[in-house]
Amino acid sequence: MVSLNEIPYPMKRMLDYLEIDVARGFELMPEKMEAAMQQCMLCSMFDTCDYQVESRYLICPNRIGYDQFEDLQ
């Protein structure tokens, strides 16, 4: 299992903002969580999206995945 230390900081901030349980996300959709981590690390906004989380959510490439994670909660 992936530890919280391995999740990119911008993704962790977004998951916290959306109140998504990371452990439950990995339990229910491990492939999607792994893919979301990869997409976050490769994102062109990676260095700038660790602030203004609310506005970054609207343009985040993982937005659909985050919506799916929220629906599972």
CSV table of C-alpha atoms in Angstrom, one decimal:
chain,number,residue,atom,x,y,z
A,1,MET,CA,0.0,0.0,0.0
A,2,VAL,CA,1.1,3.5,-0.7
A,3,SER,CA,1.9,5.6,2.4
A,4,LEU,CA,0.7,9.2,2.8
A,5,ASN,CA,4.4,10.3,2.4
A,6,GLU,CA,4.3,9.0,-1.2
A,7,ILE,CA,1.3,11.1,-2.2
A,8,PRO,CA,2.3,14.3,-4.0
A,9,TYR,CA,1.7,17.3,-1.7
A,10,PRO,CA,-0.7,19.1,-4.1
A,11,MET,CA,-2.8,15.9,-4.4
A,12,LYS,CA,-2.7,15.5,-0.6
A,13,ARG,CA,-3.9,19.1,-0.2
A,14,MET,CA,-6.7,18.5,-2.7
A,15,LEU,CA,-7.8,15.3,-1.0
A,16,ASP,CA,-7.8,17.1,2.4
A,17,TYR,CA,-9.8,20.0,0.9
A,18,LEU,CA,-12.4,17.6,-0.6
A,19,GLU,CA,-12.4,15.6,2.7
A,20,ILE,CA,-11.6,12.3,0.9
A,21,ASP,CA,-10.3,9.5,3.0
A,22,VAL,CA,-7.1,8.4,1.3
A,23,ALA,CA,-7.0,5.0,2.9
A,24,ARG,CA,-10.5,4.2,1.7
A,25,GLY,CA,-9.7,5.5,-1.7
A,26,PHE,CA,-6.8,3.1,-2.0
A,27,GLU,CA,-8.9,0.3,-0.6
A,28,LEU,CA,-11.8,0.8,-3.1
A,29,MET,CA,-9.9,2.0,-6.2
A,30,PRO,CA,-6.2,1.4,-5.9
A,31,GLU,CA,-5.6,1.6,-9.7
A,32,LYS,CA,-7.3,5.0,-9.9
A,33,MET,CA,-5.5,6.4,-6.9
A,34,GLU,CA,-2.1,5.3,-8.4
A,35,ALA,CA,-3.1,6.8,-11.8
A,36,ALA,CA,-4.1,10.0,-10.0
A,37,MET,CA,-0.8,10.2,-8.3
A,38,GLN,CA,1.1,9.7,-11.5
A,39,GLN,CA,-1.0,12.4,-13.3
A,40,CYS,CA,-0.5,14.8,-10.4
A,41,MET,CA,3.3,14.4,-10.6
A,42,LEU,CA,3.4,14.9,-14.3
A,43,CYS,CA,1.0,17.9,-14.3
A,44,SER,CA,2.2,21.2,-15.7
A,45,MET,CA,0.7,23.0,-12.7
A,46,PHE,CA,2.4,20.7,-10.1
A,47,ASP,CA,4.6,23.4,-8.7
A,48,THR,CA,1.9,26.0,-8.4
A,49,CYS,CA,-1.2,24.2,-7.2
A,50,ASP,CA,-0.2,23.7,-3.6
A,51,TYR,CA,-2.1,26.9,-2.8
A,52,GLN,CA,-5.5,28.2,-3.8
A,53,VAL,CA,-6.8,24.6,-3.8
A,54,GLU,CA,-10.4,25.7,-4.4
A,55,SER,CA,-9.6,27.4,-7.7
A,56,ARG,CA,-7.2,24.7,-8.8
A,57,TYR,CA,-9.9,22.1,-8.4
A,58,LEU,CA,-11.7,23.5,-11.4
A,59,ILE,CA,-8.8,23.0,-13.7
A,60,CYS,CA,-7.2,19.9,-12.1
A,61,PRO,CA,-6.7,17.0,-14.6
A,62,ASN,CA,-7.7,14.6,-11.8
A,63,ARG,CA,-11.0,16.4,-11.1
A,64,ILE,CA,-13.2,13.5,-12.5
A,65,GLY,CA,-11.3,11.0,-10.4
A,66,TYR,CA,-11.7,13.2,-7.3
A,67,ASP,CA,-15.5,13.3,-8.0
A,68,GLN,CA,-15.5,9.5,-8.2
A,69,PHE,CA,-13.6,9.3,-4.9
A,70,GLU,CA,-16.1,11.7,-3.3
A,71,ASP,CA,-19.0,9.6,-4.5
A,72,LEU,CA,-17.6,6.6,-2.7
A,73,GLN,CA,-17.3,8.3,0.6
